[in-house]
């Protein structure tokens, strides 16, 4: 490996950096300054170093990355080849041409990446979220293909406004908005956490499905993708409230898939594993954390929001033609552990 330091750039993966004799030393030294061990980077080994700037939400600055790259290359900036390590999103031009898709949770994380991909593949997106500013930023970035609707999916009036914004033409629905819990097991769950998880994750998704289905039934076609979770597949990925709510999302998906399949409407779900987004569950339970933490240390690396959007848009688009009622784990293989 000696003598290959010049190959390290901001686009090399964190894994490449850690495995490199000089790069690894530099990165470990940087972490040590903040009292952190290199193990903290295990979940993001497959990400380019550059991606840490966004993912760390300010903890790793662009200056820090630039400085690391310079030091790993003897003070000389390496040539930027434009090559990015790891997976890259590949746009399928025209895949959503002529389609209007409602995407909830579009201001952040998986919903934002999904809305963006659909718009860049020719679709019209009704982008829904509680958060007005980042939603407007998405619309400004993507232009007229995106209609932002600031609203709460748990409120019937807001759901009516969302459907109205689609002008009676809803070809697709991506129910992405959701909230996490606090890792509490049943005997510690507060009513507030339980009710919030069910209100947003279950009631909200249900209300939007109910609101868009008449237009889909009239058109004789439609595609719905609900975002479940690894917590919909097992009992060890979250607390009781989130786990139960995401199991309910699976039930909603399967029931609708069965009911509407003959009418040309496909209803599927994606079950994400760990994804680097704005969702940062906090643990309010030593008991819950004690049970879950040892298993979390063994799960596959986290994915990016764009990687989840790839799974969601696959199911939403005609590429998912023969899939109805599928619960697709998009988790790097966590579900087979
Ligand atoms: N991040 C993960 O590791 C992970 C893992 C499994 C499943 N998921 C699921 O993926 C989905 C997206 O999560 P994310 O990780 O992108 O999180 P995120 O927090 O980045 O985005 C969720 C968005 O939903 C919006 N939202 C919340 N409640 C809403 C409401 N009532 N009405 C309208 N908008 C609302 C939020 O404002 C936010 O912008 C969720 O359903 C979540 O449960 C995430």
XYZ file of C-alpha atoms and ligand atoms in Angstrom:
381
model
C 0.000 0.000 0.000
C 2.951 2.364 0.616
C 3.360 4.979 -2.084
C -0.341 5.067 -2.982
C -1.138 8.125 -0.831
C -1.596 10.314 -3.923
C -4.702 8.269 -4.802
C -6.590 9.491 -1.707
C -9.068 12.269 -2.478
C -12.259 13.661 -0.972
C -14.084 11.193 -3.221
C -12.250 8.133 -1.827
C -14.354 6.131 0.603
C -13.975 6.393 4.345
C -12.971 2.702 4.191
C -10.171 3.505 1.730
C -8.953 6.249 4.020
C -9.012 4.054 7.108
C -7.219 1.185 5.360
C -4.497 3.433 3.978
C -1.347 3.637 6.119
C -1.022 7.439 6.058
C -4.658 8.332 5.380
C -5.785 6.031 8.195
C -3.355 7.634 10.598
C -4.551 11.134 9.688
C -8.238 10.249 10.037
C -7.720 8.386 13.311
C -5.707 11.339 14.630
C -8.552 13.699 13.764
C -11.119 11.505 15.519
C -8.873 11.134 18.563
C -8.819 14.939 18.936
C -12.569 14.748 19.594
C -12.142 11.732 21.882
C -13.610 9.351 19.269
C -12.557 5.924 18.137
C -12.316 4.917 14.452
C -15.062 2.327 15.125
C -17.504 5.248 14.991
C -16.900 5.373 11.248
C -17.685 1.695 10.599
C -21.309 2.367 9.515
C -20.146 4.915 6.916
C -17.124 3.068 5.505
C -18.745 2.919 2.066
C -19.378 6.698 1.871
C -16.989 9.121 0.190
C -15.060 11.248 2.714
C -16.703 14.299 1.145
C -20.160 13.011 2.151
C -19.229 13.339 5.837
C -19.544 17.121 5.505
C -23.289 16.823 4.912
C -23.889 13.729 7.023
C -22.140 15.055 10.131
C -24.309 18.208 10.102
C -21.386 20.530 10.766
C -19.117 18.291 12.846
C -16.813 17.663 9.850
C -16.343 20.885 7.877
C -15.244 21.289 4.269
C -11.984 22.836 5.548
C -11.277 19.693 7.569
C -11.793 17.490 4.496
C -9.669 19.753 2.272
C -6.919 19.789 4.879
C -6.948 15.984 5.222
C -6.681 15.581 1.442
C -3.760 17.998 1.260
C -1.900 16.330 4.131
C -2.461 12.841 2.666
C -0.882 14.061 -0.562
C 2.213 15.752 0.818
C 0.677 19.236 0.694
C -0.207 19.079 -3.013
C -3.877 18.994 -4.028
C -4.457 15.854 -6.149
C -5.983 16.179 -9.588
C -9.795 16.045 -9.409
C -10.774 13.259 -11.804
C -14.474 13.626 -10.985
C -14.489 9.930 -10.058
C -16.673 9.272 -7.016
C -16.098 6.074 -5.065
C -18.996 3.776 -4.311
C -22.564 3.779 -5.620
C -23.883 6.644 -7.743
C -27.478 7.454 -8.560
C -28.214 6.925 -12.258
C -31.181 8.865 -13.565
C -33.505 6.987 -15.917
C -34.671 9.761 -18.269
C -38.424 9.889 -18.756
C -39.271 7.071 -16.326
C -41.960 9.269 -14.714
C -42.993 11.222 -17.817
C -46.657 12.225 -17.649
C -46.993 11.031 -14.040
C -48.030 13.007 -11.002
C -46.709 11.594 -7.750
C -47.504 12.759 -4.220
C -44.429 12.445 -1.996
C -44.731 13.080 1.749
C -41.808 13.919 4.006
C -40.305 15.669 0.982
C -38.391 18.323 2.924
C -35.790 15.946 4.278
C -33.968 12.638 3.957
C -35.615 9.799 2.039
C -38.676 11.823 0.983
C -36.533 14.631 -0.407
C -34.336 12.214 -2.344
C -37.438 10.445 -3.712
C -39.164 13.672 -4.776
C -35.982 14.901 -6.403
C -35.411 11.703 -8.349
C -39.005 11.542 -9.623
C -38.840 15.175 -10.790
C -35.481 14.606 -12.510
C -36.963 11.542 -14.236
C -39.753 13.591 -15.798
C -42.524 13.372 -13.184
C -44.604 16.092 -11.590
C -44.304 15.978 -7.824
C -46.689 17.211 -5.156
C -44.117 17.563 -2.394
C -45.577 17.534 1.112
C -44.034 18.339 4.466
C -44.565 20.208 7.712
C -41.306 22.069 7.225
C -41.925 25.041 4.898
C -38.405 26.369 4.338
C -36.585 23.207 3.230
C -39.629 22.278 1.143
C -39.417 25.601 -0.697
C -35.671 25.045 -1.156
C -36.463 21.735 -2.900
C -39.006 23.460 -5.163
C -36.515 26.244 -5.973
C -33.911 23.631 -6.867
C -36.164 21.545 -9.125
C -38.386 24.211 -10.659
C -41.938 23.874 -11.922
C -41.982 20.093 -11.728
C -42.424 20.389 -7.967
C -45.520 21.807 -6.268
C -44.753 22.279 -2.579
C -47.617 21.798 -0.123
C -46.886 22.679 3.475
C -49.184 20.466 5.504
C -49.646 17.876 8.193
C -50.602 14.446 6.846
C -52.532 13.716 10.041
C -55.005 16.554 9.379
C -57.936 15.770 7.101
C -58.086 19.360 5.768
C -54.408 19.239 4.839
C -54.846 15.901 3.089
C -57.657 17.477 1.052
C -55.333 20.356 0.055
C -52.639 17.857 -0.960
C -54.994 15.971 -3.253
C -56.356 19.235 -4.676
C -52.789 20.279 -5.572
C -52.575 17.190 -7.796
C -55.505 18.451 -9.913
C -57.313 15.118 -9.733
C -54.400 13.315 -11.401
C -52.561 11.086 -8.941
C -50.620 8.307 -10.598
C -48.394 7.605 -7.626
C -48.112 8.091 -3.875
C -44.930 7.721 -1.830
C -45.912 7.740 1.828
C -42.509 8.608 3.268
C -43.197 11.018 6.166
C -42.699 9.332 9.495
C -41.486 9.831 13.036
C -39.222 7.733 15.257
C -39.794 6.700 18.849
C -37.515 6.748 21.870
C -36.614 3.035 22.085
C -38.938 2.448 25.029
C -40.235 -1.104 25.583
C -43.958 -1.580 26.295
C -43.796 -1.045 30.069
C -42.133 2.361 29.603
C -43.925 3.784 26.528
C -45.631 7.119 27.167
C -49.050 7.786 25.672
C -47.535 10.751 23.824
C -44.900 8.644 22.039
C -47.378 5.867 21.253
C -49.993 8.248 19.874
C -47.508 10.300 17.826
C -46.055 7.208 16.148
C -49.475 5.903 15.223
C -50.865 9.315 14.247
C -48.096 10.056 11.750
C -46.845 6.635 10.627
C -50.206 4.855 10.431
C -53.116 7.340 10.406
C -51.297 9.786 8.097
C -50.310 7.102 5.587
C -53.824 5.620 5.697
C -55.523 9.013 5.155
C -53.425 9.793 2.103
C -54.054 6.369 0.608
C -57.778 6.774 1.180
C -57.685 10.227 -0.423
C -55.785 9.266 -3.600
C -57.429 5.900 -4.282
C -60.636 7.266 -5.875
C -58.594 8.987 -8.644
C -56.537 5.821 -9.127
C -59.637 3.642 -9.273
C -61.220 5.994 -11.820
C -58.061 5.868 -13.943
C -57.706 2.086 -13.569
C -54.054 2.424 -12.614
C -51.839 3.628 -9.803
C -48.825 2.826 -7.704
C -48.444 3.363 -3.969
C -45.265 2.840 -1.966
C -45.387 3.031 1.802
C -42.209 3.395 3.790
C -42.128 0.819 6.561
C -38.869 -0.020 8.353
C -36.616 -2.807 9.500
C -38.756 -2.384 12.620
C -41.663 -3.757 10.564
C -39.744 -7.012 10.117
C -38.331 -7.659 13.583
C -38.702 -6.674 17.224
C -35.139 -5.500 17.777
C -34.805 -2.374 15.630
C -36.700 0.273 17.653
C -39.033 0.749 20.605
C -42.522 -0.747 20.946
C -44.455 2.218 19.503
C -42.427 2.602 16.308
C -42.203 -1.181 15.836
C -45.960 -1.637 16.196
C -46.720 1.356 13.947
C -44.472 0.081 11.159
C -45.968 -3.417 11.441
C -49.327 -1.690 10.932
C -47.966 -0.027 7.771
C -47.240 -3.522 6.455
C -50.826 -4.586 7.190
C -52.202 -1.513 5.438
C -49.984 -2.224 2.436
C -50.935 -5.865 2.148
C -54.656 -5.256 2.593
C -54.719 -2.559 -0.105
C -52.535 -4.641 -2.444
C -55.022 -7.479 -2.197
C -58.107 -5.305 -2.541
C -57.016 -3.139 -5.481
C -54.707 -5.441 -7.455
C -57.447 -6.356 -9.947
C -58.089 -2.625 -10.556
C -54.540 -2.078 -11.823
C -53.291 -0.507 -8.617
C -50.071 -1.808 -7.084
C -49.364 -1.209 -3.386
C -45.944 -2.086 -2.013
C -43.686 -1.085 0.868
C -39.991 -0.545 1.350
C -38.425 -1.491 4.687
C -35.282 0.624 5.135
C -32.489 -0.405 7.469
C -30.254 2.361 8.814
C -30.262 5.494 6.648
C -28.274 8.680 7.184
C -31.027 11.332 7.347
C -32.442 13.960 9.662
C -34.123 11.182 11.662
C -32.097 10.763 14.835
C -33.973 8.599 17.346
C -33.042 9.371 20.925
C -33.049 6.717 23.572
C -35.151 7.356 26.655
C -34.764 3.842 27.988
C -31.731 2.185 29.482
C -33.682 -1.067 29.373
C -34.469 -0.719 25.648
C -31.012 0.528 24.767
C -29.433 -2.341 26.691
C -31.361 -4.902 24.622
C -30.941 -3.228 21.234
C -27.432 -1.707 21.279
C -25.465 -4.997 21.090
C -27.415 -5.998 17.957
C -27.034 -2.560 16.343
C -23.266 -2.941 16.496
C -23.559 -5.867 14.045
C -25.881 -4.465 11.391
C -24.797 -3.537 7.830
C -23.509 0.000 7.144
C -26.077 2.779 6.863
C -27.398 3.736 3.434
C -27.850 7.173 1.898
C -31.277 8.692 1.288
C -30.567 8.438 -2.459
C -30.052 4.679 -2.123
C -33.499 4.379 -0.534
C -34.995 6.588 -3.246
C -33.630 4.074 -5.771
C -35.686 1.294 -4.134
C -38.803 3.440 -3.705
C -38.801 4.783 -7.268
C -38.222 1.268 -8.612
C -41.435 0.072 -6.949
C -43.333 3.249 -7.838
C -42.384 3.173 -11.514
C -43.450 0.730 -14.197
C -40.224 -1.203 -13.475
C -42.169 -2.609 -10.513
C -44.840 -3.906 -12.907
C -45.111 -7.405 -11.478
C -44.877 -6.440 -7.817
C -47.941 -6.030 -5.648
C -48.016 -6.465 -1.875
C -44.239 -6.800 -1.656
C -42.448 -5.632 1.475
C -39.000 -4.929 0.074
C -36.188 -4.796 2.621
C -33.763 -2.064 1.491
C -31.313 -2.620 4.273
C -28.006 -3.927 2.910
C -28.956 -7.397 4.097
C -29.916 -6.685 7.724
C -33.079 -8.749 7.310
C -31.119 -11.933 6.662
C -29.011 -11.628 9.803
N -33.580 7.070 8.684
C -33.698 5.789 8.967
O -32.737 5.142 9.446
C -34.996 5.068 8.688
C -35.024 3.677 8.861
C -36.209 2.991 8.625
C -37.329 3.682 8.207
N -37.271 5.032 8.051
C -38.510 5.691 7.626
O -38.247 6.498 6.497
C -39.184 7.562 6.447
C -38.443 8.861 6.166
O -37.594 9.130 7.240
P -36.218 9.929 7.088
O -35.171 9.053 7.658
O -36.063 10.488 5.745
O -36.491 11.064 8.191
P -36.441 12.646 8.137
O -36.710 13.059 9.540
O -35.182 13.113 7.477
O -37.681 13.043 7.208
C -39.014 12.866 7.618
C -39.817 14.056 7.128
O -41.204 13.801 7.429
C -41.779 15.037 7.814
N -42.974 14.821 8.630
C -43.035 14.274 9.878
N -44.296 14.274 10.302
C -45.061 14.823 9.324
C -46.437 15.103 9.209
N -47.298 14.841 10.191
N -46.872 15.670 8.044
C -46.019 15.975 7.044
N -44.695 15.737 7.115
C -44.222 15.168 8.245
C -40.690 15.741 8.605
O -40.917 17.144 8.684
C -39.441 15.378 7.797
O -39.139 16.363 6.839
C -39.958 7.509 7.746
O -41.209 6.903 7.526
C -39.104 6.646 8.636
O -39.861 5.981 9.618
C -36.142 5.750 8.278
